[in-house]
Amino acid sequence: MTVFEEGQLYSAVTTDADGQVQVHLGEDHPGFTDPVYRARRADIASASLAHRPGQPVPTIDYTDEEHGVWALVSAELAAKHARYAHPEYLEAKAALALPTDRVPQLHEVTQALMPLTGWCYTAAPGLVPLREFYADLGRRTFNSTQYLRHPSEPLYTPEPDIIHEVIGHANQLASPRFAAIAQAAGEASERLETEDALQFVADVFWFTIEFGVMNDGGVTKAYGAGILSSYGELDEFSHMDIRPLDIPTMGTLNYDITAYQPVLFEAQSLDQLEGVVGTFFESVDDDLAARMRAEAHAHA
């Protein structure tokens, strides 16, 4: 098994017959040949696997090295956020006021988010099944990993880690307007019966909540969590093929999750994002998703 097996970015997590948890890093992962890092990843995954709904989210005793990675990336991203992030994200980030010198516990993220938008965080060892992930979004719950990227490459990760899940998503979810769109996507999943329709919604989510950009006074700014948690992509996104919002295309366009996104979709304003994307999530059903998929294929 590799990091990118079946097109999923998260390393696979398995439990042996004797109960031993293994995290299957890809051969190109910076931590692949590091036994200490691999053992650490297994320990953190074990804590998440042992967690049950209704129980307190596992507390991870982060090391000084892990806190150092968080602090370094927080500082480097903050400088880029000031230049490239949309003001709605920056205001939400300031309101959430996460620690920048240490890794926050997920219960701390919840405590900061709840008064702002009513969202909470729960622990996940890695990939969460699509229906489960979106159903939780509909209940204003975000499934987050708790591990950090390998310290040898603090500004790069081949898979989402707590830096992506928290700096990218929690700051975004501290905006009531972004949070409402994410919740609407989750609620949509409960109406959808076909896997094709669910994937369509997930792909629109990818090009908006994960990799969305928005006009700000004639300048393209990022609001997507995937861009805003990527040190490298923040310097590159404005040079990509930037197109107007187009739900049928967003729901059907092929993309490579392992590379910088070459095609991005730009909202002209937060009002437009809510009116186009938010309304789509609020109204989509199996028939609408199928019609939009057919429309996109007819114009391909």
Short mmCIF file of C-alpha atoms in Angstrom, two decimals:
data_model
loop_
_atom_site.label_atom_id
_atom_site.label_comp_id
_atom_site.label_asym_id
_atom_site.label_seq_id
_atom_site.Cartn_x
_atom_site.Cartn_y
_atom_site.Cartn_z
CA MET A 1 0.00 0.00 0.00
CA THR A 2 1.19 3.50 -0.80
CA VAL A 3 0.22 6.99 0.23
CA PHE A 4 -1.74 7.44 -2.99
CA GLU A 5 -3.45 4.06 -3.19
CA GLU A 6 -6.86 4.39 -4.84
CA GLY A 7 -6.25 8.09 -5.28
CA GLN A 8 -6.43 8.80 -1.55
CA LEU A 9 -3.93 11.15 -0.07
CA TYR A 10 -3.96 9.69 3.45
CA SER A 11 -1.60 6.85 4.35
CA ALA A 12 -3.50 3.63 4.96
CA VAL A 13 -3.91 2.56 8.60
CA THR A 14 -4.38 -1.11 9.46
CA THR A 15 -4.56 -3.21 12.62
CA ASP A 16 -2.82 -6.60 12.71
CA ALA A 17 -4.35 -9.73 14.20
CA ASP A 18 -2.43 -9.05 17.41
CA GLY A 19 -3.86 -5.52 17.64
CA GLN A 20 -0.72 -3.78 16.42
CA VAL A 21 -1.53 -0.62 14.44
CA GLN A 22 0.47 0.13 11.31
CA VAL A 23 0.55 3.27 9.19
CA HIS A 24 1.59 2.41 5.64
CA LEU A 25 3.69 5.30 4.38
CA GLY A 26 4.51 5.46 0.70
CA GLU A 27 8.10 4.94 -0.40
CA ASP A 28 8.35 8.60 -1.39
CA HIS A 29 7.16 9.80 2.03
CA PRO A 30 9.90 11.71 3.92
CA GLY A 31 9.34 9.46 6.94
CA PHE A 32 9.38 6.13 5.10
CA THR A 33 12.86 5.11 6.30
CA ASP A 34 12.55 6.71 9.76
CA PRO A 35 11.54 4.03 12.32
CA VAL A 36 11.04 6.60 15.08
CA TYR A 37 8.62 8.62 12.96
CA ARG A 38 6.79 5.49 11.81
CA ALA A 39 6.34 4.36 15.40
CA ARG A 40 5.12 7.82 16.37
CA ARG A 41 2.55 7.79 13.57
CA ALA A 42 1.33 4.36 14.71
CA ASP A 43 0.96 5.59 18.32
CA ILE A 44 -1.09 8.61 17.25
CA ALA A 45 -3.24 6.50 14.93
CA SER A 46 -3.85 4.03 17.78
CA ALA A 47 -5.19 6.83 19.97
CA SER A 48 -7.63 7.88 17.26
CA LEU A 49 -8.74 4.31 16.57
CA ALA A 50 -9.45 3.76 20.25
CA HIS A 51 -11.62 6.87 20.43
CA ARG A 52 -15.38 6.34 20.63
CA PRO A 53 -18.16 8.90 20.00
CA GLY A 54 -19.10 10.69 23.17
CA GLN A 55 -15.68 10.24 24.70
CA PRO A 56 -13.21 13.13 25.06
CA VAL A 57 -11.03 13.56 21.99
CA PRO A 58 -7.62 11.95 22.59
CA THR A 59 -4.96 14.26 23.97
CA ILE A 60 -1.59 13.85 22.26
CA ASP A 61 1.57 14.59 24.22
CA TYR A 62 3.39 16.41 21.44
CA THR A 63 7.18 16.52 21.49
CA ASP A 64 9.31 19.65 21.41
CA GLU A 65 10.25 18.75 17.85
CA GLU A 66 6.59 18.54 16.83
CA HIS A 67 5.83 21.86 18.49
CA GLY A 68 8.80 23.29 16.60
CA VAL A 69 7.40 22.10 13.26
CA TRP A 70 4.04 23.69 14.06
CA ALA A 71 5.66 26.98 15.10
CA LEU A 72 7.84 27.15 12.00
CA VAL A 73 5.03 26.40 9.58
CA SER A 74 2.64 28.74 11.40
CA ALA A 75 5.10 31.60 11.03
CA GLU A 76 5.86 30.89 7.39
CA LEU A 77 2.19 30.52 6.48
CA ALA A 78 1.22 33.66 8.41
CA ALA A 79 3.48 35.77 6.22
CA LYS A 80 1.94 34.30 3.08
CA HIS A 81 -1.61 34.56 4.44
CA ALA A 82 -1.14 38.28 4.93
CA ARG A 83 -0.39 38.58 1.22
CA TYR A 84 -2.53 35.92 -0.42
CA ALA A 85 -5.49 35.02 1.84
CA HIS A 86 -8.97 36.45 1.36
CA PRO A 87 -10.00 38.96 4.06
CA GLU A 88 -12.86 36.71 5.22
CA TYR A 89 -10.35 34.00 6.10
CA LEU A 90 -7.98 36.46 7.76
CA GLU A 91 -10.76 37.86 9.94
CA ALA A 92 -11.86 34.37 10.94
CA LYS A 93 -8.27 33.36 11.69
CA ALA A 94 -7.84 36.39 13.95
CA ALA A 95 -11.09 35.59 15.75
CA LEU A 96 -10.11 31.95 16.33
CA ALA A 97 -6.66 32.95 17.61
CA LEU A 98 -5.07 29.50 17.62
CA PRO A 99 -1.67 29.13 19.29
CA THR A 100 1.23 29.61 16.92
CA ASP A 101 4.05 28.40 19.17
CA ARG A 102 2.70 24.90 19.87
CA VAL A 103 0.38 22.28 18.42
CA PRO A 104 -3.15 22.83 19.76
CA GLN A 105 -5.11 19.88 21.07
CA LEU A 106 -8.29 19.19 19.12
CA HIS A 107 -10.41 19.93 22.19
CA GLU A 108 -8.83 23.40 22.24
CA VAL A 109 -9.80 23.90 18.61
CA THR A 110 -13.37 22.95 19.50
CA GLN A 111 -13.41 25.30 22.50
CA ALA A 112 -12.33 28.19 20.25
CA LEU A 113 -14.70 27.33 17.37
CA MET A 114 -17.88 26.65 19.30
CA PRO A 115 -18.60 30.27 20.33
CA LEU A 116 -17.91 31.46 16.79
CA THR A 117 -19.76 28.97 14.56
CA GLY A 118 -20.81 25.99 16.70
CA TRP A 119 -18.35 23.58 15.06
CA CYS A 120 -16.32 20.91 16.84
CA TYR A 121 -13.34 18.71 15.98
CA THR A 122 -13.00 14.97 16.41
CA ALA A 123 -10.01 12.70 15.89
CA ALA A 124 -9.43 10.48 12.86
CA PRO A 125 -6.47 8.16 12.20
CA GLY A 126 -6.43 9.06 8.51
CA LEU A 127 -8.94 8.68 5.71
CA VAL A 128 -12.60 8.83 6.78
CA PRO A 129 -15.14 7.21 4.42
CA LEU A 130 -16.78 9.81 2.22
CA ARG A 131 -20.33 9.39 3.55
CA GLU A 132 -19.17 9.45 7.15
CA PHE A 133 -17.00 12.52 6.60
CA TYR A 134 -19.80 14.49 4.94
CA ALA A 135 -22.47 13.34 7.37
CA ASP A 136 -20.30 14.72 10.16
CA LEU A 137 -19.90 18.02 8.29
CA GLY A 138 -23.67 18.25 8.25
CA ARG A 139 -23.54 17.98 12.06
CA ARG A 140 -20.84 20.67 12.20
CA THR A 141 -18.16 18.15 13.11
CA PHE A 142 -14.79 18.02 11.38
CA ASN A 143 -12.75 14.81 11.35
CA SER A 144 -9.10 15.72 11.84
CA THR A 145 -5.84 13.85 11.90
CA GLN A 146 -3.50 14.55 14.83
CA TYR A 147 -0.08 13.72 13.42
CA LEU A 148 2.46 16.15 11.99
CA ARG A 149 4.53 15.96 8.85
CA HIS A 150 8.11 14.66 8.99
CA PRO A 151 10.50 17.20 10.57
CA SER A 152 13.04 16.85 7.75
CA GLU A 153 10.65 18.70 5.41
CA PRO A 154 8.48 20.94 7.60
CA LEU A 155 7.18 23.01 4.68
CA TYR A 156 6.06 19.96 2.70
CA THR A 157 3.72 17.07 3.32
CA PRO A 158 2.48 14.43 0.86
CA GLU A 159 -0.67 13.93 2.94
CA PRO A 160 -3.00 16.09 5.04
CA ASP A 161 -1.77 16.48 8.62
CA ILE A 162 -3.00 18.50 11.59
CA ILE A 163 -1.47 21.63 10.05
CA HIS A 164 -3.76 21.27 7.05
CA GLU A 165 -6.78 20.22 9.11
CA VAL A 166 -6.46 23.06 11.63
CA ILE A 167 -4.58 25.96 10.04
CA GLY A 168 -6.39 25.36 6.77
CA HIS A 169 -9.86 24.25 7.85
CA ALA A 170 -10.40 25.42 11.43
CA ASN A 171 -9.50 29.02 10.57
CA GLN A 172 -11.87 28.79 7.60
CA LEU A 173 -14.64 27.26 9.74
CA ALA A 174 -14.33 30.17 12.16
CA SER A 175 -16.10 32.25 9.48
CA PRO A 176 -19.88 31.81 9.86
CA ARG A 177 -20.30 32.21 6.11
CA PHE A 178 -17.70 29.63 5.08
CA ALA A 179 -18.89 27.32 7.86
CA ALA A 180 -22.47 27.48 6.58
CA ILE A 181 -21.37 26.43 3.09
CA ALA A 182 -19.40 23.48 4.49
CA GLN A 183 -22.37 22.44 6.62
CA ALA A 184 -24.69 22.64 3.61
CA ALA A 185 -22.37 20.27 1.71
CA GLY A 186 -22.56 17.83 4.59
CA GLU A 187 -26.34 18.07 4.83
CA ALA A 188 -26.58 17.46 1.08
CA SER A 189 -24.89 14.08 1.51
CA GLU A 190 -27.79 12.90 3.66
CA ARG A 191 -30.20 13.47 0.74
CA LEU A 192 -28.07 11.68 -1.83
CA GLU A 193 -28.56 7.99 -2.49
CA THR A 194 -26.17 7.39 -5.39
CA GLU A 195 -22.41 7.34 -5.04
CA ASP A 196 -22.13 9.33 -8.28
CA ALA A 197 -24.13 12.18 -6.75
CA LEU A 198 -22.08 12.12 -3.55
CA GLN A 199 -18.86 12.22 -5.55
CA PHE A 200 -20.22 15.15 -7.56
CA VAL A 201 -20.81 17.10 -4.33
CA ALA A 202 -17.36 16.10 -3.02
CA ASP A 203 -15.73 17.38 -6.21
CA VAL A 204 -17.54 20.72 -5.99
CA PHE A 205 -16.37 20.88 -2.36
CA TRP A 206 -12.81 20.19 -3.57
CA PHE A 207 -12.81 23.18 -5.93
CA THR A 208 -14.37 25.50 -3.35
CA ILE A 209 -13.81 24.72 0.33
CA GLU A 210 -10.50 22.99 -0.39
CA PHE A 211 -9.12 24.91 -3.37
CA GLY A 212 -11.35 27.91 -3.85
CA VAL A 213 -10.19 31.40 -4.79
CA MET A 214 -12.08 34.68 -4.71
CA ASN A 215 -11.78 38.14 -6.19
CA ASP A 216 -10.83 40.86 -3.72
CA GLY A 217 -10.69 44.30 -5.28
CA GLY A 218 -9.41 42.94 -8.58
CA VAL A 219 -6.88 40.59 -6.97
CA THR A 220 -7.35 36.82 -6.77
CA LYS A 221 -7.11 35.71 -3.15
CA ALA A 222 -7.30 32.19 -1.67
CA TYR A 223 -9.93 30.97 0.77
CA GLY A 224 -9.58 27.21 0.20
CA ALA A 225 -8.02 25.25 3.05
CA GLY A 226 -5.83 23.22 0.69
CA ILE A 227 -4.15 26.31 -0.70
CA LEU A 228 -3.94 28.17 2.61
CA SER A 229 -2.15 25.28 4.33
CA SER A 230 0.35 24.76 1.49
CA TYR A 231 3.53 26.82 1.70
CA GLY A 232 4.42 26.11 -1.93
CA GLU A 233 0.97 26.39 -3.48
CA LEU A 234 0.40 29.84 -2.00
CA ASP A 235 3.11 31.17 -4.31
CA GLU A 236 1.72 29.38 -7.37
CA PHE A 237 -2.08 29.48 -7.30
CA SER A 238 -2.49 32.91 -8.89
CA HIS A 239 -0.65 31.70 -12.02
CA MET A 240 -3.01 28.80 -12.66
CA ASP A 241 -5.92 28.54 -15.12
CA ILE A 242 -8.50 30.52 -13.13
CA ARG A 243 -12.08 30.16 -14.34
CA PRO A 244 -15.48 31.51 -13.26
CA LEU A 245 -17.62 29.40 -10.93
CA ASP A 246 -19.14 26.56 -12.94
CA ILE A 247 -20.89 23.83 -10.93
CA PRO A 248 -21.20 21.20 -13.71
CA THR A 249 -17.50 21.53 -14.57
CA MET A 250 -16.37 21.58 -10.93
CA GLY A 251 -18.38 18.41 -10.29
CA THR A 252 -16.82 16.50 -13.19
CA LEU A 253 -13.33 17.89 -13.85
CA ASN A 254 -10.54 15.35 -13.36
CA TYR A 255 -7.80 16.45 -10.97
CA ASP A 256 -4.61 15.09 -9.46
CA ILE A 257 -4.66 15.29 -5.67
CA THR A 258 -0.87 14.80 -5.51
CA ALA A 259 0.03 17.97 -7.44
CA TYR A 260 -0.66 21.70 -7.37
CA GLN A 261 -4.09 22.29 -8.84
CA PRO A 262 -3.70 23.63 -12.43
CA VAL A 263 -7.37 24.72 -12.71
CA LEU A 264 -9.07 26.87 -10.07
CA PHE A 265 -12.52 28.45 -9.92
CA GLU A 266 -12.91 32.03 -8.74
CA ALA A 267 -15.93 33.52 -7.01
CA GLN A 268 -16.36 37.22 -7.67
CA SER A 269 -17.52 37.81 -4.11
CA LEU A 270 -18.58 35.97 -0.98
CA ASP A 271 -22.18 36.76 -1.93
CA GLN A 272 -21.66 34.99 -5.25
CA LEU A 273 -20.03 32.01 -3.57
CA GLU A 274 -23.03 31.67 -1.28
CA GLY A 275 -25.49 32.24 -4.11
CA VAL A 276 -23.92 29.73 -6.50
CA VAL A 277 -22.14 27.12 -4.40
CA GLY A 278 -24.11 27.47 -1.18
CA THR A 279 -27.41 27.30 -3.04
CA PHE A 280 -26.21 24.25 -4.97
CA PHE A 281 -25.32 22.40 -1.77
CA GLU A 282 -28.65 23.37 -0.23
CA SER A 283 -30.71 22.14 -3.19
CA VAL A 284 -28.78 19.30 -4.82
CA ASP A 285 -30.39 15.87 -5.06
CA ASP A 286 -29.58 12.79 -7.11
CA ASP A 287 -31.49 14.04 -10.15
CA LEU A 288 -29.85 17.46 -10.19
CA ALA A 289 -26.37 15.97 -9.82
CA ALA A 290 -27.08 13.53 -12.68
CA ARG A 291 -28.38 16.34 -14.92
CA MET A 292 -25.34 18.48 -14.21
CA ARG A 293 -23.00 15.58 -14.88
CA ALA A 294 -24.74 14.94 -18.21
CA GLU A 295 -24.57 18.64 -19.05
CA ALA A 296 -20.84 18.75 -18.41
CA HIS A 297 -20.22 15.67 -20.54
CA ALA A 298 -22.37 17.10 -23.37
CA HIS A 299 -20.18 20.21 -23.48
CA ALA A 300 -16.87 18.38 -23.06
#
